[in-house]
Amino acid sequence: MKNQLTLAIESSCDDTSIAIIQNDWTNFVVKKIVAYSQISDHQKYGGVVPELAYRIHEEKIIKLIDEIWRSQINEVDTISVTAEPWLMGSLMIGLTSAYAIGKFLNKPVIEVNHIYGHIFSILLERDITKIKLPMAVLTVSGGHNEIYIINHQNKAKSDNISDIYIDNVDSLTDWNNTKISDLQIQKIGHTLDDAAGESFDKVARMLGGSYPGGPWIYNQSLNGKHNTDYIFPRIRLDANRKYDFSFSGMKSCANQIITKFEKSGISPSEQDVCDICREFQEAVNDTLIYKWQMAVQDFDCKTIAIVGWVSANDRLFEKFLQKFGIYYWDNLTNIVEWNTNDIYICRPVRKLYSTDNAAMIWVVWLMS
Ligand code: KG4
Ligand code: ZN
């Protein structure tokens, strides 16, 4: 594995994140990471405004690079940067900065896929020996909502989904010496409309909540009660869409509930809002879990991971643990993994690694 000092840059959406990392041969430990989150800049618009996002990246990126890197400017060996996918203007700021620094220092620039970053964010700062293959990864954020199956290349040669789970005898993986090219990374499902995070944002906006909607809905739901007046549909889709998601029906349902209040001339009480948030969150989480669990069973997965910022939703993680018969813990927010029945269930060890961050971009470079 590479033992170099790396500058990593992530700017694909509304987080400007810079990390400087020396691979120390132990469990993907991050030395230094700084970030600027644009949440407060976009809050008044109720979502990310692409034109504003790239202008803020432009303003912040050099300051952050300077802050993290001034003392080690001549020591860096390589630069890794997010190249795709996401907001073109935002990506261009990271890429231009990376290439300018690379040119100046005569160092290589390695372009990295953002989604692979989320998938392998699961390796950061944990006991990686617990992560066995095949692994089902649910990537879920404001822009992504997909299920991936990760397996050894030689265990999964077929493009045909039903042929993938051939033989899982040797599921141990030496992650320190594993390259992405050693793995089969197969997307088996995606959302047909909104991503879960996006639907949280939209429903929060309808209810007069703040951006980002996920944390707002979660906080309201803590005071919510089960209320049969506000039951949201769980959209399963038909057999040929077995692992795909759809959240637009839930959004329409929220709209109908709010319209009903408007027509009656009565505003929803605080308790109504909390109950709606609770029921909506339950429906989104049930849908995510239903599809994810099917994939886990069908592909005989040894590891189940959830990544992306929605993985910070404690109720989602709690419900998933409950599916595996786990009900007792001290403080759910600190629970980021569980080992049960030969299955390892996990999410990124820090909330920072669930969001768009440069550390995950470094991991992908390391495995390239
Ligand atoms: O990963 P991220 O920063 O952006 C993308 O790469 O798309 O995810 C942002 C999304 C927002 O839609 C936000 O509402 C959602 O993640 N989110 C949550 C929670 N925290 C953030 N959704 C549900 N529950 C949460 N606790
Ligand atoms: Zn992302």
PDB file of N, CA, C and O and ligand atoms in Angstrom, residues 13-15 86 114 118 140-144 196-198 200-201 211-215 218 281 308-310 312-314 354-356, ligand 1:
ATOM      1  N   CYS A  13     -20.417  19.296  -3.744  1.00  0.00           N
ATOM      2  CA  CYS A  13     -21.749  19.866  -3.511  1.00  0.00           C
ATOM      3  C   CYS A  13     -21.617  21.131  -2.674  1.00  0.00           C
ATOM      4  O   CYS A  13     -21.173  22.162  -3.186  1.00  0.00           O
ATOM      5  N   ASP A  14     -21.957  21.052  -1.386  1.00  0.00           N
ATOM      6  CA  ASP A  14     -21.931  22.273  -0.572  1.00  0.00           C
ATOM      7  C   ASP A  14     -20.967  22.177   0.613  1.00  0.00           C
ATOM      8  O   ASP A  14     -21.067  22.959   1.546  1.00  0.00           O
ATOM      9  N   ASP A  15     -20.041  21.205   0.578  1.00  0.00           N
ATOM     10  CA  ASP A  15     -19.010  21.136   1.611  1.00  0.00           C
ATOM     11  C   ASP A  15     -17.654  21.308   0.947  1.00  0.00           C
ATOM     12  O   ASP A  15     -17.347  20.579  -0.008  1.00  0.00           O
ATOM     13  N   TRP A  86     -21.634  15.062  -9.589  1.00  0.00           N
ATOM     14  CA  TRP A  86     -22.370  16.021  -8.775  1.00  0.00           C
ATOM     15  C   TRP A  86     -22.399  17.382  -9.446  1.00  0.00           C
ATOM     16  O   TRP A  86     -22.488  17.451 -10.662  1.00  0.00           O
ATOM     17  N   HIS A 114     -16.837  10.290  -6.407  1.00  0.00           N
ATOM     18  CA  HIS A 114     -17.456  10.673  -5.128  1.00  0.00           C
ATOM     19  C   HIS A 114     -18.235   9.506  -4.476  1.00  0.00           C
ATOM     20  O   HIS A 114     -18.180   9.310  -3.266  1.00  0.00           O
ATOM     21  N   HIS A 118     -17.976   7.646  -0.777  1.00  0.00           N
ATOM     22  CA  HIS A 118     -18.973   7.307   0.252  1.00  0.00           C
ATOM     23  C   HIS A 118     -18.888   5.820   0.615  1.00  0.00           C
ATOM     24  O   HIS A 118     -18.916   5.455   1.787  1.00  0.00           O
ATOM     25  N   VAL A 140     -26.895   6.877   0.970  1.00  0.00           N
ATOM     26  CA  VAL A 140     -28.128   7.659   1.075  1.00  0.00           C
ATOM     27  C   VAL A 140     -27.847   9.061   1.620  1.00  0.00           C
ATOM     28  O   VAL A 140     -27.324   9.239   2.711  1.00  0.00           O
ATOM     29  N   SER A 141     -28.163  10.031   0.742  1.00  0.00           N
ATOM     30  CA  SER A 141     -27.899  11.428   1.121  1.00  0.00           C
ATOM     31  C   SER A 141     -28.903  12.311   0.390  1.00  0.00           C
ATOM     32  O   SER A 141     -29.961  11.833  -0.029  1.00  0.00           O
ATOM     33  N   GLY A 142     -28.541  13.588   0.217  1.00  0.00           N
ATOM     34  CA  GLY A 142     -29.455  14.487  -0.478  1.00  0.00           C
ATOM     35  C   GLY A 142     -29.497  14.197  -1.969  1.00  0.00           C
ATOM     36  O   GLY A 142     -30.495  14.451  -2.640  1.00  0.00           O
ATOM     37  N   GLY A 143     -28.419  13.649  -2.500  1.00  0.00           N
ATOM     38  CA  GLY A 143     -28.330  13.426  -3.946  1.00  0.00           C
ATOM     39  C   GLY A 143     -28.239  11.977  -4.355  1.00  0.00           C
ATOM     40  O   GLY A 143     -28.463  11.644  -5.513  1.00  0.00           O
ATOM     41  N   HIS A 144     -27.894  11.088  -3.424  1.00  0.00           N
ATOM     42  CA  HIS A 144     -27.713   9.677  -3.799  1.00  0.00           C
ATOM     43  C   HIS A 144     -28.636   8.789  -2.982  1.00  0.00           C
ATOM     44  O   HIS A 144     -28.845   9.029  -1.802  1.00  0.00           O
ATOM     45  N   ALA A 196     -33.636   9.887  -0.523  1.00  0.00           N
ATOM     46  CA  ALA A 196     -34.305   9.995   0.786  1.00  0.00           C
ATOM     47  C   ALA A 196     -34.022  11.354   1.438  1.00  0.00           C
ATOM     48  O   ALA A 196     -34.934  12.019   1.940  1.00  0.00           O
ATOM     49  N   GLY A 197     -32.760  11.789   1.395  1.00  0.00           N
ATOM     50  CA  GLY A 197     -32.398  13.069   2.011  1.00  0.00           C
ATOM     51  C   GLY A 197     -33.168  14.224   1.383  1.00  0.00           C
ATOM     52  O   GLY A 197     -33.642  15.136   2.074  1.00  0.00           O
ATOM     53  N   GLU A 198     -33.305  14.140   0.062  1.00  0.00           N
ATOM     54  CA  GLU A 198     -34.026  15.183  -0.683  1.00  0.00           C
ATOM     55  C   GLU A 198     -35.490  15.209  -0.247  1.00  0.00           C
ATOM     56  O   GLU A 198     -36.095  16.278  -0.095  1.00  0.00           O
ATOM     57  N   PHE A 200     -36.627  14.264   2.667  1.00  0.00           N
ATOM     58  CA  PHE A 200     -36.645  14.879   4.008  1.00  0.00           C
ATOM     59  C   PHE A 200     -36.636  16.405   3.860  1.00  0.00           C
ATOM     60  O   PHE A 200     -37.378  17.120   4.536  1.00  0.00           O
ATOM     61  N   ASP A 201     -35.779  16.897   2.959  1.00  0.00           N
ATOM     62  CA  ASP A 201     -35.662  18.361   2.783  1.00  0.00           C
ATOM     63  C   ASP A 201     -36.983  18.960   2.287  1.00  0.00           C
ATOM     64  O   ASP A 201     -37.432  20.003   2.770  1.00  0.00           O
ATOM     65  N   TYR A 211     -33.672  24.005   6.697  1.00  0.00           N
ATOM     66  CA  TYR A 211     -32.781  23.183   5.886  1.00  0.00           C
ATOM     67  C   TYR A 211     -31.486  22.935   6.673  1.00  0.00           C
ATOM     68  O   TYR A 211     -31.003  23.863   7.313  1.00  0.00           O
ATOM     69  N   PRO A 212     -30.902  21.769   6.645  1.00  0.00           N
ATOM     70  CA  PRO A 212     -31.358  20.568   5.958  1.00  0.00           C
ATOM     71  C   PRO A 212     -32.511  19.904   6.713  1.00  0.00           C
ATOM     72  O   PRO A 212     -32.544  19.883   7.940  1.00  0.00           O
ATOM     73  N   GLY A 213     -33.434  19.343   5.913  1.00  0.00           N
ATOM     74  CA  GLY A 213     -34.674  18.838   6.497  1.00  0.00           C
ATOM     75  C   GLY A 213     -34.504  17.597   7.357  1.00  0.00           C
ATOM     76  O   GLY A 213     -35.277  17.390   8.291  1.00  0.00           O
ATOM     77  N   GLY A 214     -33.509  16.766   7.045  1.00  0.00           N
ATOM     78  CA  GLY A 214     -33.337  15.501   7.775  1.00  0.00           C
ATOM     79  C   GLY A 214     -33.197  15.707   9.276  1.00  0.00           C
ATOM     80  O   GLY A 214     -33.990  15.158  10.066  1.00  0.00           O
ATOM     81  N   PRO A 215     -32.200  16.494   9.704  1.00  0.00           N
ATOM     82  CA  PRO A 215     -32.047  16.701  11.157  1.00  0.00           C
ATOM     83  C   PRO A 215     -33.267  17.376  11.765  1.00  0.00           C
ATOM     84  O   PRO A 215     -33.662  17.066  12.893  1.00  0.00           O
ATOM     85  N   TYR A 218     -35.971  14.759  12.116  1.00  0.00           N
ATOM     86  CA  TYR A 218     -35.580  13.837  13.193  1.00  0.00           C
ATOM     87  C   TYR A 218     -35.880  14.459  14.561  1.00  0.00           C
ATOM     88  O   TYR A 218     -36.479  13.810  15.428  1.00  0.00           O
ATOM     89  N   GLN A 281     -40.927   9.987   8.716  1.00  0.00           N
ATOM     90  CA  GLN A 281     -39.603   9.394   8.919  1.00  0.00           C
ATOM     91  C   GLN A 281     -39.685   7.863   9.012  1.00  0.00           C
ATOM     92  O   GLN A 281     -38.853   7.152   8.456  1.00  0.00           O
ATOM     93  N   GLY A 308     -23.276   8.054   3.720  1.00  0.00           N
ATOM     94  CA  GLY A 308     -23.953   9.294   3.299  1.00  0.00           C
ATOM     95  C   GLY A 308     -24.612   9.898   4.532  1.00  0.00           C
ATOM     96  O   GLY A 308     -24.817   9.220   5.550  1.00  0.00           O
ATOM     97  N   TRP A 309     -24.957  11.135   4.454  1.00  0.00           N
ATOM     98  CA  TRP A 309     -25.345  11.868   5.667  1.00  0.00           C
ATOM     99  C   TRP A 309     -26.626  11.354   6.315  1.00  0.00           C
ATOM    100  O   TRP A 309     -26.837  11.472   7.523  1.00  0.00           O
ATOM    101  N   VAL A 310     -27.525  10.752   5.513  1.00  0.00           N
ATOM    102  CA  VAL A 310     -28.754  10.213   6.116  1.00  0.00           C
ATOM    103  C   VAL A 310     -28.413   9.067   7.089  1.00  0.00           C
ATOM    104  O   VAL A 310     -29.187   8.756   7.995  1.00  0.00           O
ATOM    105  N   ALA A 312     -26.646   9.283   9.434  1.00  0.00           N
ATOM    106  CA  ALA A 312     -26.600   9.883  10.771  1.00  0.00           C
ATOM    107  C   ALA A 312     -27.972   9.861  11.437  1.00  0.00           C
ATOM    108  O   ALA A 312     -28.103  10.227  12.601  1.00  0.00           O
ATOM    109  N   ASN A 313     -29.002   9.442  10.707  1.00  0.00           N
ATOM    110  CA  ASN A 313     -30.340   9.361  11.285  1.00  0.00           C
ATOM    111  C   ASN A 313     -30.399   8.173  12.250  1.00  0.00           C
ATOM    112  O   ASN A 313     -30.423   7.012  11.842  1.00  0.00           O
ATOM    113  N   ASP A 314     -30.403   8.486  13.529  1.00  0.00           N
ATOM    114  CA  ASP A 314     -30.314   7.425  14.540  1.00  0.00           C
ATOM    115  C   ASP A 314     -31.515   6.492  14.505  1.00  0.00           C
ATOM    116  O   ASP A 314     -31.399   5.305  14.802  1.00  0.00           O
ATOM    117  N   SER A 354     -19.808  10.746   7.344  1.00  0.00           N
ATOM    118  CA  SER A 354     -21.065  10.477   6.639  1.00  0.00           C
ATOM    119  C   SER A 354     -21.349  11.587   5.634  1.00  0.00           C
ATOM    120  O   SER A 354     -21.982  11.365   4.606  1.00  0.00           O
ATOM    121  N   THR A 355     -20.885  12.791   5.948  1.00  0.00           N
ATOM    122  CA  THR A 355     -21.119  13.915   5.037  1.00  0.00           C
ATOM    123  C   THR A 355     -20.107  13.839   3.887  1.00  0.00           C
ATOM    124  O   THR A 355     -19.262  12.949   3.842  1.00  0.00           O
ATOM    125  N   ASP A 356     -20.189  14.794   2.976  1.00  0.00           N
ATOM    126  CA  ASP A 356     -19.204  14.845   1.892  1.00  0.00           C
ATOM    127  C   ASP A 356     -17.882  15.322   2.493  1.00  0.00           C
ATOM    128  O   ASP A 356     -17.813  16.448   2.999  1.00  0.00           O
TER     129      ASP A 356
HETATM  130  O1  KG4 B   1     -24.263  13.674   2.088  1.00  0.00           O
HETATM  131  P1  KG4 B   1     -24.972  15.013   2.012  1.00  0.00           P
HETATM  132  O2  KG4 B   1     -24.332  16.160   2.709  1.00  0.00           O
HETATM  133  O3  KG4 B   1     -25.211  15.515   0.546  1.00  0.00           O
HETATM  134  C1  KG4 B   1     -25.074  14.853  -0.628  1.00  0.00           C
HETATM  135  O4  KG4 B   1     -23.967  14.403  -0.970  1.00  0.00           O
HETATM  136  O5  KG4 B   1     -26.138  14.726  -1.284  1.00  0.00           O
HETATM  137  O6  KG4 B   1     -26.460  14.777   2.534  1.00  0.00           O
HETATM  138  C2  KG4 B   1     -27.338  15.828   2.788  1.00  0.00           C
HETATM  139  C3  KG4 B   1     -28.707  15.254   3.061  1.00  0.00           C
HETATM  140  C4  KG4 B   1     -29.768  16.328   3.249  1.00  0.00           C
HETATM  141  O7  KG4 B   1     -30.813  16.042   2.350  1.00  0.00           O
HETATM  142  C5  KG4 B   1     -30.204  16.141   4.690  1.00  0.00           C
HETATM  143  O8  KG4 B   1     -31.570  16.440   4.927  1.00  0.00           O
HETATM  144  C6  KG4 B   1     -29.908  14.687   4.930  1.00  0.00           C
HETATM  145  O9  KG4 B   1     -28.701  14.444   4.232  1.00  0.00           O
HETATM  146  N1  KG4 B   1     -29.720  14.387   6.364  1.00  0.00           N
HETATM  147  C7  KG4 B   1     -30.547  13.608   7.079  1.00  0.00           C
HETATM  148  C8  KG4 B   1     -30.057  13.630   8.430  1.00  0.00           C
HETATM  149  N2  KG4 B   1     -28.945  14.415   8.455  1.00  0.00           N
HETATM  150  C9  KG4 B   1     -28.769  14.866   7.181  1.00  0.00           C
HETATM  151  N3  KG4 B   1     -31.635  12.925   6.721  1.00  0.00           N
HETATM  152  C10 KG4 B   1     -32.272  12.228   7.693  1.00  0.00           C
HETATM  153  N4  KG4 B   1     -31.884  12.224   8.979  1.00  0.00           N
HETATM  154  C11 KG4 B   1     -30.801  12.896   9.397  1.00  0.00           C
HETATM  155  N5  KG4 B   1     -30.439  12.867  10.683  1.00  0.00           N
END
